[in-house]
Coordinates of C-alpha atoms in Angstrom, one line a residue:
M287 CA -1.3 18.4 -2.8
Q288 CA -0.3 15.2 -0.9
S289 CA 2.2 13.0 -2.6
G290 CA 1.6 9.3 -2.2
A291 CA -1.9 9.6 -0.7
T292 CA -3.1 6.0 -0.1
P293 CA -6.7 4.8 -0.5
A294 CA -8.3 2.8 2.2
P295 CA -8.3 -1.0 1.6
D296 CA -11.0 -2.4 -0.5
A297 CA -13.8 -3.3 1.8
G298 CA -15.0 -6.0 -0.6
T299 CA -11.8 -7.9 -0.7
G300 CA -10.1 -7.2 2.6
L301 CA -6.7 -5.7 3.0
S302 CA -4.7 -5.8 -0.3
R303 CA -1.6 -8.0 0.0
R304 CA 0.5 -5.5 -1.9
G305 CA -1.9 -2.8 -2.8
L306 CA -1.2 -0.5 0.1
L307 CA 0.9 2.2 -1.5
T308 CA 3.6 4.4 -0.3
S309 CA 3.1 7.7 1.5
I310 CA 6.0 10.0 0.9
A311 CA 4.6 13.4 1.9
V312 CA 2.9 14.3 5.1
I313 CA 1.3 17.7 4.8
A314 CA 2.3 19.8 7.8
A315 CA -0.2 21.8 9.8
V316 CA 0.4 25.5 10.4
P317 CA 3.7 26.4 12.0
L318 CA 3.9 25.9 15.8
L319 CA 4.0 29.1 17.8
D320 CA 6.4 29.9 20.6
A321 CA 5.3 31.8 23.8
C322 CA 5.5 35.1 22.0
G323 CA 3.2 34.0 19.2
S324 CA 5.9 33.9 16.5
P325 CA 6.5 30.9 14.3
K326 CA 9.1 28.5 15.4
E327 CA 10.8 25.7 13.4
K328 CA 9.2 22.3 13.8
S329 CA 10.6 18.9 13.0
S330 CA 10.0 18.1 9.3
G331 CA 10.3 14.3 9.7
T332 CA 12.8 14.0 6.8
T333 CA 16.0 12.1 7.3
S334 CA 19.3 12.2 5.4
E335 CA 20.7 9.1 3.9
G336 CA 23.6 9.0 6.4
D337 CA 21.2 9.3 9.4
L338 CA 18.9 6.8 7.9
S339 CA 21.6 4.1 7.7
K340 CA 22.3 4.5 11.4
A341 CA 18.6 4.1 12.4
L342 CA 17.6 1.2 10.2
P343 CA 17.6 -2.4 11.6
S344 CA 19.8 -5.1 10.1
Y345 CA 18.1 -7.7 7.9
A346 CA 18.4 -11.3 9.0
P347 CA 16.1 -13.5 6.9
S348 CA 14.7 -16.7 8.4
D349 CA 14.7 -20.1 6.8
L350 CA 12.4 -21.8 9.4
V351 CA 9.5 -21.7 6.9
K352 CA 10.1 -22.4 3.2
P353 CA 7.6 -21.2 0.7
D354 CA 6.3 -23.4 -2.2
I355 CA 7.3 -20.7 -4.7
P356 CA 10.5 -19.0 -3.5
V357 CA 11.2 -15.3 -3.5
V358 CA 12.7 -13.9 -6.8
T359 CA 15.0 -10.9 -6.5
G360 CA 14.4 -8.2 -9.0
A361 CA 15.9 -4.7 -9.7
N362 CA 16.5 -1.8 -7.3
G363 CA 15.5 -3.7 -4.2
A364 CA 12.4 -5.2 -5.5
A365 CA 11.6 -8.9 -4.8
T366 CA 8.5 -11.1 -5.0
D367 CA 6.5 -12.1 -2.1
P368 CA 6.9 -15.8 -0.9
A369 CA 4.0 -17.9 -2.2
F370 CA 2.4 -20.8 -0.5
L371 CA 0.0 -23.3 -2.1
A372 CA -0.9 -25.0 1.2
Y373 CA -0.2 -24.4 4.9
P374 CA 2.8 -26.6 6.1
A375 CA 1.5 -29.8 7.6
N376 CA 3.9 -29.4 10.6
P377 CA 4.2 -25.7 11.3
A378 CA 7.5 -24.6 12.7
R379 CA 7.7 -22.8 16.0
T380 CA 9.7 -19.6 15.7
V381 CA 9.4 -18.3 19.3
T382 CA 10.6 -20.1 22.4
G383 CA 10.7 -19.2 26.1
Q384 CA 8.9 -16.5 27.9
I385 CA 7.3 -13.8 25.9
G386 CA 5.4 -11.3 28.1
N387 CA 5.9 -10.3 31.7
G388 CA 2.3 -10.1 32.7
G389 CA 1.8 -6.5 31.6
T390 CA -1.5 -5.1 30.4
Y391 CA -1.6 -2.7 27.4
V392 CA -4.3 -0.9 25.6
T393 CA -4.1 -0.9 21.8
M394 CA -5.9 0.9 18.9
T395 CA -6.0 -0.3 15.3
P396 CA -8.2 0.4 12.2
L397 CA -10.5 -2.4 11.0
W398 CA -12.3 -2.6 7.7
G399 CA -15.2 -4.9 8.5
A400 CA -17.2 -6.1 11.5
I401 CA -15.6 -5.5 14.8
P402 CA -15.5 -8.7 16.9
P403 CA -16.7 -8.8 20.5
S404 CA -14.1 -7.9 23.1
N405 CA -15.8 -9.6 26.1
G406 CA -15.7 -13.4 26.1
N407 CA -13.7 -13.5 22.9
A408 CA -12.0 -16.9 23.0
H409 CA -9.5 -15.9 20.3
Y410 CA -8.3 -12.9 22.3
D411 CA -8.0 -15.1 25.4
A412 CA -6.0 -17.7 23.5
V413 CA -3.5 -15.2 22.0
N414 CA -3.1 -13.4 25.4
K415 CA -2.4 -16.7 27.0
Q416 CA 0.4 -17.4 24.5
L417 CA 1.8 -13.9 25.0
G418 CA 1.9 -14.0 28.7
A419 CA 0.4 -10.5 28.8
T420 CA -2.9 -8.8 28.1
L421 CA -3.5 -6.8 25.0
K422 CA -6.8 -4.9 25.3
L423 CA -7.7 -4.6 21.6
Q424 CA -9.7 -1.6 20.6
P425 CA -10.3 -1.8 16.8
A426 CA -12.1 1.2 15.2
D427 CA -13.8 1.7 11.9
G428 CA -11.0 2.1 9.3
N429 CA -13.2 4.3 7.1
T430 CA -13.4 7.0 9.8
Y431 CA -10.1 6.1 11.6
G432 CA -8.4 9.3 10.5
D433 CA -11.1 11.4 12.1
L434 CA -10.5 9.8 15.5
L435 CA -6.8 10.5 15.7
P436 CA -6.5 14.3 15.9
P437 CA -8.5 14.6 19.1
L438 CA -6.5 11.8 20.7
F439 CA -3.3 13.6 19.8
A440 CA -4.5 17.0 21.0
A441 CA -5.7 15.6 24.3
D442 CA -2.6 13.5 24.7
K443 CA -4.8 10.4 25.3
L444 CA -3.1 7.9 23.0
P445 CA -3.1 4.2 23.9
D446 CA 0.0 2.2 24.7
W447 CA 0.3 0.8 21.2
I448 CA -1.4 2.3 18.1
N449 CA -1.5 1.8 14.3
I450 CA -1.3 4.9 12.2
P451 CA -1.6 4.5 8.4
S452 CA 0.6 6.8 6.5
W453 CA -2.4 8.3 4.8
N454 CA -3.8 9.4 8.2
T455 CA -0.7 11.3 9.2
T456 CA -1.8 14.3 7.1
K457 CA -3.7 16.2 9.9
L458 CA -1.4 15.2 12.7
N459 CA 1.7 17.3 12.1
F460 CA 3.4 14.0 12.4
G461 CA 7.0 15.1 11.8
E462 CA 6.7 16.9 15.1
A463 CA 4.2 14.7 16.9
V464 CA 6.1 11.5 16.5
R465 CA 9.0 13.0 18.5
T466 CA 6.8 14.1 21.4
K467 CA 4.2 11.2 21.5
F468 CA 6.0 8.0 20.6
A469 CA 8.9 5.9 21.9
D470 CA 12.2 6.1 20.0
L471 CA 12.9 2.5 19.0
T472 CA 16.4 3.2 17.6
P473 CA 18.2 2.1 20.8
Y474 CA 16.3 -1.2 20.7
L475 CA 16.2 -2.1 17.0
A476 CA 18.9 -0.2 15.0
G477 CA 21.5 -2.3 13.4
D478 CA 22.2 -5.7 14.9
K479 CA 20.2 -4.9 18.0
I480 CA 17.1 -6.2 16.2
K481 CA 18.5 -9.7 16.1
Q482 CA 17.2 -10.4 19.6
Y483 CA 13.8 -10.2 17.9
P484 CA 14.3 -12.7 15.0
N485 CA 10.9 -12.4 13.4
L486 CA 11.2 -8.6 13.3
A487 CA 14.7 -9.0 11.9
A488 CA 13.3 -11.1 9.1
I489 CA 11.4 -8.1 7.8
S490 CA 13.5 -6.5 5.0
T491 CA 15.3 -3.2 5.5
N492 CA 13.2 -1.5 2.9
A493 CA 10.1 -2.0 5.1
W494 CA 11.5 0.0 8.0
V495 CA 12.5 3.1 5.9
S496 CA 9.3 5.1 6.3
G497 CA 9.1 4.3 10.0
V498 CA 12.2 6.6 10.4
W499 CA 11.4 10.2 11.3
N500 CA 13.9 12.9 12.0
G501 CA 16.8 10.4 12.0
K502 CA 15.2 8.0 14.5
L503 CA 13.2 4.8 14.2
Y504 CA 9.7 5.0 15.6
G505 CA 7.4 2.7 13.5
L506 CA 7.0 -1.0 13.3
P507 CA 6.1 -1.9 9.6
I508 CA 2.7 -3.5 8.8
Y509 CA 2.0 -5.7 5.8
S510 CA 5.4 -5.1 4.3
S511 CA 6.5 -6.1 0.8
N512 CA 9.3 -5.5 -1.7
A513 CA 6.8 -5.7 -4.6
V514 CA 4.6 -2.8 -3.8
I515 CA 3.2 -1.2 -7.0
A516 CA 0.0 0.8 -7.7
G517 CA -1.6 -2.0 -9.8
M518 CA -1.7 -3.5 -13.2
Y519 CA -3.8 -4.1 -16.3
Y520 CA -6.0 -7.1 -16.0
Y521 CA -7.8 -9.0 -18.8
R522 CA -10.4 -11.8 -19.1
K523 CA -8.3 -14.6 -20.6
D524 CA -11.4 -16.6 -21.3
L525 CA -12.9 -13.7 -23.4
L526 CA -9.8 -13.1 -25.3
D527 CA -9.3 -16.7 -26.0
K528 CA -12.9 -17.0 -27.2
A529 CA -12.4 -14.1 -29.6
G530 CA -9.0 -15.5 -30.8
V531 CA -7.2 -12.4 -29.6
S532 CA -3.6 -12.5 -28.3
A533 CA -2.8 -11.2 -24.9
D534 CA 0.8 -10.6 -25.8
V535 CA 0.7 -6.8 -25.6
K536 CA 4.0 -5.2 -26.5
N537 CA 2.9 -1.6 -26.9
I538 CA -0.1 0.7 -26.8
A539 CA -1.1 -0.1 -30.4
D540 CA -1.5 -3.8 -29.4
L541 CA -3.8 -2.7 -26.5
E542 CA -5.8 -0.5 -28.9
A543 CA -6.3 -3.5 -31.2
I544 CA -7.8 -5.4 -28.3
G545 CA -10.1 -2.5 -27.8
K546 CA -11.4 -2.8 -31.4
A547 CA -11.7 -6.6 -31.3
L548 CA -13.5 -6.9 -28.0
T549 CA -16.0 -4.1 -28.3
N550 CA -19.5 -5.0 -29.4
A551 CA -21.9 -2.3 -28.0
A552 CA -24.9 -3.9 -29.6
A553 CA -24.2 -7.1 -27.6
G554 CA -23.5 -5.1 -24.4
Q555 CA -19.8 -5.7 -24.3
W556 CA -17.0 -3.2 -24.3
A557 CA -13.3 -3.9 -24.3
F558 CA -12.2 -1.4 -21.6
D559 CA -13.2 0.0 -18.3
D560 CA -11.4 3.1 -17.1
L561 CA -7.7 2.5 -17.8
F562 CA -6.4 5.7 -16.3
G563 CA -7.2 5.4 -12.7
N564 CA -7.7 8.3 -10.2
D565 CA -4.7 10.7 -10.5
A566 CA -3.3 8.5 -13.4
A567 CA -2.7 5.7 -10.8
Y568 CA -2.3 3.0 -13.5
I569 CA -1.6 4.5 -16.8
Y570 CA 1.6 6.3 -15.7
Q571 CA 3.7 3.1 -16.0
I572 CA 2.8 2.7 -19.7
F573 CA 3.5 6.3 -20.7
G574 CA 6.6 6.7 -18.6
F575 CA 5.8 9.6 -16.3
P576 CA 6.0 9.6 -12.4
G577 CA 3.2 7.9 -10.5
T578 CA 0.9 9.1 -7.8
G579 CA 3.2 8.4 -4.8
Y580 CA 6.3 10.2 -6.0
P581 CA 5.4 12.9 -8.5
W582 CA 8.8 14.4 -9.2
T583 CA 11.4 13.5 -11.8
T584 CA 14.2 15.4 -13.5
D585 CA 14.8 16.7 -17.0
P586 CA 18.2 16.2 -18.7
S587 CA 19.5 19.4 -17.1
G588 CA 18.7 18.1 -13.6
K589 CA 15.7 20.4 -13.0
L590 CA 12.9 19.0 -11.0
V591 CA 9.8 18.4 -13.1
H592 CA 6.4 17.5 -11.7
R593 CA 4.3 14.7 -13.4
Y594 CA 1.8 17.3 -14.4
E595 CA 4.5 18.9 -16.6
T596 CA 5.6 15.8 -18.5
D597 CA 5.0 15.0 -22.1
G598 CA 4.0 11.5 -20.9
I599 CA 0.9 12.6 -19.1
V600 CA -0.2 14.6 -22.1
E601 CA 0.2 11.5 -24.3
A602 CA -1.7 9.4 -21.9
L603 CA -4.6 11.9 -21.7
N604 CA -4.8 12.1 -25.4
W605 CA -4.8 8.3 -25.9
H606 CA -7.4 7.6 -23.2
A607 CA -9.7 10.3 -24.7
K608 CA -9.2 8.7 -28.1
M609 CA -10.4 5.3 -26.7
V610 CA -13.5 7.0 -25.3
K611 CA -14.2 8.6 -28.7
A612 CA -13.7 5.2 -30.4
G613 CA -16.4 3.8 -28.1
Y614 CA -14.2 1.2 -26.5
L615 CA -14.9 2.2 -22.9
H616 CA -18.0 1.0 -21.0
P617 CA -20.6 3.8 -20.7
D618 CA -20.4 3.7 -16.9
A619 CA -16.6 4.2 -17.1
V620 CA -17.2 7.1 -19.5
A621 CA -19.6 8.5 -16.9
N622 CA -16.8 8.2 -14.3
N623 CA -18.8 5.6 -12.3
S624 CA -16.5 3.1 -10.7
Q625 CA -18.9 1.7 -8.1
N626 CA -19.8 -1.4 -10.2
A627 CA -16.4 -1.8 -11.9
K628 CA -15.7 -5.2 -10.4
Q629 CA -19.2 -6.5 -11.4
R630 CA -18.6 -5.2 -15.0
F631 CA -15.4 -7.2 -15.1
W632 CA -16.8 -10.3 -13.5
S633 CA -19.9 -10.4 -15.8
G634 CA -17.8 -9.9 -18.9
K635 CA -19.3 -6.5 -19.8
V636 CA -15.7 -5.4 -20.0
A637 CA -12.7 -7.5 -21.0
V638 CA -9.8 -5.3 -19.7
C639 CA -9.6 -3.2 -16.6
A640 CA -7.0 -1.5 -14.4
D641 CA -7.0 -2.3 -10.7
G642 CA -4.8 -2.7 -7.6
T643 CA -2.7 -5.8 -7.0
G644 CA -5.1 -7.0 -4.3
A645 CA -7.8 -7.5 -6.9
W646 CA -6.2 -10.8 -8.0
N647 CA -7.0 -13.5 -5.4
G648 CA -9.1 -16.5 -4.7
D649 CA -12.2 -14.6 -3.6
D650 CA -12.1 -12.7 -6.9
A651 CA -11.9 -16.0 -8.8
K652 CA -14.9 -17.3 -6.8
S653 CA -17.0 -14.2 -7.5
G654 CA -16.0 -14.2 -11.1
A655 CA -16.9 -17.8 -11.6
A656 CA -20.3 -17.2 -10.0
A657 CA -21.0 -14.4 -12.5
A658 CA -19.5 -16.1 -15.6
P659 CA -18.5 -19.8 -15.8
G660 CA -15.0 -20.1 -17.2
Y661 CA -13.9 -16.8 -15.7
N662 CA -10.1 -16.4 -15.8
R663 CA -8.5 -13.1 -14.6
Q664 CA -4.9 -12.6 -15.8
A665 CA -2.6 -9.6 -16.1
F666 CA -0.7 -8.3 -19.1
K667 CA 3.0 -8.3 -18.6
L668 CA 4.4 -4.8 -18.1
F669 CA 4.8 -2.9 -21.4
S670 CA 5.4 0.6 -22.5
A671 CA 3.5 2.7 -25.0
T672 CA 6.3 2.8 -27.5
G673 CA 7.3 -0.9 -27.1
G674 CA 10.6 0.0 -25.3
K675 CA 11.8 -1.2 -22.0
P676 CA 8.9 -0.9 -19.4
T677 CA 9.4 0.4 -15.9
V678 CA 7.2 0.4 -12.8
Q679 CA 7.5 2.7 -9.8
L680 CA 8.4 0.8 -6.6
G681 CA 6.3 1.8 -3.6
N682 CA 7.5 2.0 0.0
G683 CA 8.1 -1.3 1.7
A684 CA 5.2 -0.5 4.0
S685 CA 2.6 2.2 4.3
M686 CA 1.2 1.4 7.7
Y687 CA 3.2 1.5 11.0
S688 CA 2.4 0.9 14.6
Y689 CA 3.9 3.1 17.4
L690 CA 4.6 2.7 21.1
N691 CA 3.6 5.4 23.5
K692 CA 6.5 7.5 24.8
K693 CA 5.2 7.3 28.3
L694 CA 6.1 3.6 28.5
N695 CA 9.2 2.7 30.5
D696 CA 12.1 0.7 29.3
G697 CA 10.8 -2.6 30.6
Q698 CA 7.4 -2.1 29.0
I699 CA 8.9 -1.2 25.6
K700 CA 11.0 -4.4 25.7
E701 CA 8.0 -6.5 26.6
L702 CA 5.9 -5.0 23.8
L703 CA 8.8 -5.6 21.3
T704 CA 9.0 -9.2 22.4
I705 CA 5.2 -9.5 21.9
A706 CA 5.6 -7.8 18.4
N707 CA 8.2 -10.5 17.6
Y708 CA 5.6 -13.2 18.3
L709 CA 2.9 -11.4 16.2
A710 CA 5.5 -11.1 13.4
A711 CA 6.0 -14.9 13.1
P712 CA 5.9 -15.8 9.4
Y713 CA 3.1 -17.4 7.4
G714 CA 3.6 -21.1 7.8
S715 CA 4.5 -21.0 11.5
A716 CA 2.6 -22.3 14.5
E717 CA 2.4 -18.8 15.9
W718 CA 0.9 -17.3 12.7
L719 CA -1.9 -19.8 12.9
T720 CA -2.7 -18.8 16.5
V721 CA -2.6 -15.1 15.7
N722 CA -4.6 -15.3 12.5
F723 CA -6.9 -18.3 13.0
G724 CA -7.1 -18.9 16.8
T725 CA -7.5 -22.4 18.1
S726 CA -7.8 -25.5 16.0
G727 CA -11.3 -27.0 16.2
T728 CA -12.7 -24.0 17.8
H729 CA -11.9 -21.2 15.4
Y730 CA -10.7 -23.1 12.3
T731 CA -10.4 -26.4 10.6
M732 CA -8.0 -27.4 7.8
K733 CA -9.5 -27.9 4.4
D734 CA -7.5 -28.8 1.3
G735 CA -4.3 -28.0 3.2
N736 CA -5.4 -24.5 4.3
P737 CA -7.1 -23.1 7.5
L738 CA -10.8 -22.3 7.2
L739 CA -12.6 -20.3 9.8
T740 CA -15.5 -22.0 11.7
E741 CA -18.7 -20.1 12.5
Q742 CA -17.3 -19.1 15.9
G743 CA -14.0 -18.1 14.2
S744 CA -15.8 -15.9 11.8
K745 CA -17.5 -14.0 14.7
E746 CA -14.4 -13.7 16.9
I747 CA -11.5 -13.2 14.5
A748 CA -10.8 -10.1 12.5
T749 CA -7.7 -8.2 11.3
T750 CA -6.6 -6.8 14.7
Y751 CA -3.3 -8.1 15.9
Q752 CA -1.9 -7.8 12.4
F753 CA -2.1 -4.1 12.6
L754 CA 0.2 -4.0 15.6
A755 CA 2.8 -6.3 14.1
C756 CA 2.9 -8.9 11.4
P757 CA 5.4 -10.6 9.1
A758 CA 6.2 -9.7 5.5
T759 CA 3.4 -10.3 3.1
A760 CA 3.0 -13.8 1.6
S761 CA 0.9 -14.9 -1.3
T762 CA -1.5 -17.5 -0.1
V763 CA -4.5 -19.6 -1.3
Q764 CA -8.0 -18.2 -0.9
S765 CA -11.2 -20.1 -1.6
G766 CA -9.2 -23.0 -2.9
A767 CA -7.9 -21.1 -5.9
V768 CA -4.3 -22.6 -6.1
Q769 CA -3.8 -21.6 -9.7
V770 CA -4.4 -17.9 -8.9
V771 CA -1.4 -18.0 -6.6
K772 CA 0.7 -19.7 -9.2
D773 CA -0.3 -17.2 -11.9
S774 CA 0.1 -14.1 -9.8
A775 CA 3.5 -15.2 -8.5
A776 CA 4.7 -15.8 -12.1
W777 CA 3.5 -12.3 -13.1
Q778 CA 5.2 -10.7 -10.1
A779 CA 8.5 -12.5 -10.9
D780 CA 8.5 -10.7 -14.2
M781 CA 7.3 -7.4 -12.8
V782 CA 10.1 -7.0 -10.2
K783 CA 12.7 -7.0 -13.0
H784 CA 11.4 -3.7 -14.2
A785 CA 11.1 -1.9 -10.8
V786 CA 12.6 1.6 -10.3
K787 CA 12.9 3.8 -7.2
P788 CA 11.5 7.3 -7.8
L789 CA 12.9 10.6 -6.5
F790 CA 12.5 11.1 -2.8
Y791 CA 11.9 7.4 -2.3
G792 CA 11.0 6.4 1.3
M793 CA 11.5 9.9 2.6
N794 CA 9.0 11.4 5.1
V795 CA 8.7 14.9 3.5
S796 CA 6.4 17.3 5.3
E797 CA 5.0 19.8 2.7
P798 CA 4.0 23.2 4.0
A799 CA 0.3 23.6 4.5
Q800 CA -0.2 26.1 1.7
F801 CA 0.3 23.3 -0.9
S802 CA -2.3 21.0 0.6
S803 CA -5.0 21.6 -2.1
L804 CA -2.8 23.0 -4.8
G805 CA -3.3 20.1 -7.2
Q806 CA -7.1 19.7 -6.9
P807 CA -8.0 21.8 -9.9
V808 CA -5.5 19.9 -12.0
E809 CA -6.9 16.6 -10.8
D810 CA -10.4 17.7 -11.7
M811 CA -9.2 18.7 -15.1
M812 CA -7.5 15.4 -15.6
V813 CA -10.8 13.6 -15.3
D814 CA -12.5 15.9 -17.8
V815 CA -9.7 15.5 -20.4
K816 CA -9.2 11.7 -20.0
L817 CA -12.9 11.2 -20.6
G818 CA -13.0 13.5 -23.6
R819 CA -15.1 16.2 -22.0
K820 CA -12.5 18.9 -22.4
P821 CA -9.6 19.4 -24.9
I822 CA -6.0 19.0 -24.1
S823 CA -5.5 22.7 -24.4
E824 CA -7.4 23.2 -21.1
W825 CA -5.1 20.7 -19.4
T826 CA -2.2 22.8 -20.5
E827 CA -3.8 25.9 -19.1
A828 CA -4.6 24.2 -15.8
V829 CA -1.0 23.2 -15.4
A830 CA 0.2 26.7 -16.2
A831 CA -2.2 28.0 -13.5
W832 CA -0.8 25.4 -11.1
R833 CA 2.7 26.6 -11.6
R834 CA 1.7 30.3 -11.0
Q835 CA -0.4 29.5 -8.0
G836 CA 2.2 27.5 -6.1
G837 CA 3.7 24.8 -8.3
D838 CA 6.9 26.6 -8.9
D839 CA 7.2 27.4 -5.2
L840 CA 6.6 23.7 -4.4
R841 CA 9.4 22.9 -6.8
K842 CA 11.7 25.3 -4.8
F843 CA 10.6 23.5 -1.6
Y844 CA 11.7 20.1 -3.0
D845 CA 14.9 21.6 -4.3
G846 CA 15.6 22.6 -0.7
I847 CA 14.8 19.0 0.4
R848 CA 17.1 17.6 -2.3
E849 CA 20.0 20.0 -1.3
K850 CA 19.7 19.2 2.4
Y851 CA 18.6 15.5 2.5
G852 CA 19.2 14.1 -0.9
T853 CA 16.6 12.3 -3.0
G854 CA 16.3 8.9 -1.3
K855 CA 18.0 7.1 -4.2

């Protein structure tokens, strides 16, 4: 079982602004062997709280670019993303003086979408000119990216600068590999040392945590945010308004009432799509058990308890099966078919769905309006099943990191960090426009206050530089949908008040290989029970088998982590 496994970004909507989840556990490969063939201890990757504080960079926020909707601070380190309704008319410059020293570096990043041409790419040429160095970009298909990495590691043929998503570290024995393959950035970035790179220093401390392995900083955070959660419950406001149904949901009974009011199978309309999510990715926050990224909690005696063992997941399974039996779920959802889920929501075949945070954007508003005039996606405020105080599990500040090759010398590392500082210029800056949109008139024009790619820009520009270094996530206008930014920012401002940090938060824990598939039978049973195919008694039996077959041993492993390193809280 891998804690915190992160799905690839949605190919239909691009990289989610906040939907990239945390990856706490990296499943270790078999133990390394010494010359005599006996196992030897390998680096686990985990860091104690004391060592972590020594490795982390200081946080020095910048005020050069002011968002239209300022950041709102929430609980337990959570904070909203800055929101912009239009690109600043006079973008600030955040980098002055010489950047690169004329070096040439090979990079590798994932890409979900068409790979732009490398030869004769005017965008690449324009950025390299600004950098004063040459980055030879080698983007690869993000869907198969994880398969490309193990051979590169085994052959020791890694590029100078590479992006490695947390969910792709599973097969890389990363706790050990990071020490032998990548440059230790602690001497360059720890504490106040990062302040010589102001744009990197403006990335919050929380974003750097999972880039620390074995007490040292290795990774540069990508698409960081202090508002990372698994997702939320969305509803079609236009449909609820038409039916005269309130969206003020305080408890699970209120949601169930919407199910009854908005279901009309004869008319081809059902209230709900799947509200559970894979591995209970969404429903956990309502019923108060641990989420997918961090599955452990404690009982009143302090004993570690896995999410499979909680009363909350039993209640959630029973409730979801009840909704299936009542006929409130779309038949395709009951058949466990999620391929057309977005179309079902856009067309109004369902009125309520659960999805990641990246689903709420201007492109969604455009697609929805094309399918159903008056389309209006909104999200319920957080609520708990009982009507008590809701909570939501805060994900890591970043789940993708880029790394510099250990073979680079001191001068090269400093040059690449200076380049990273340029690439991390915030949204609203002159540098951000160059990195993300290229050259004005050639690659983009301004429309309604926001940059819009030209035909040439659409061919030559993709998400490439951003996977090497980028600023903290900002909420921005897509497809002219200004109201979507306002609505989602307001929702987020309420959400961050309820954020909690789970056990082992931000810790890179390498689970022994024997636990890698331990949870699969339980996950399979979860699907059958939530859809009413099997009774809850079979769930109980599956969890008991999980304990016998390794669950209790996994608990002992985490007890050892807790004793040696703490719990990350």
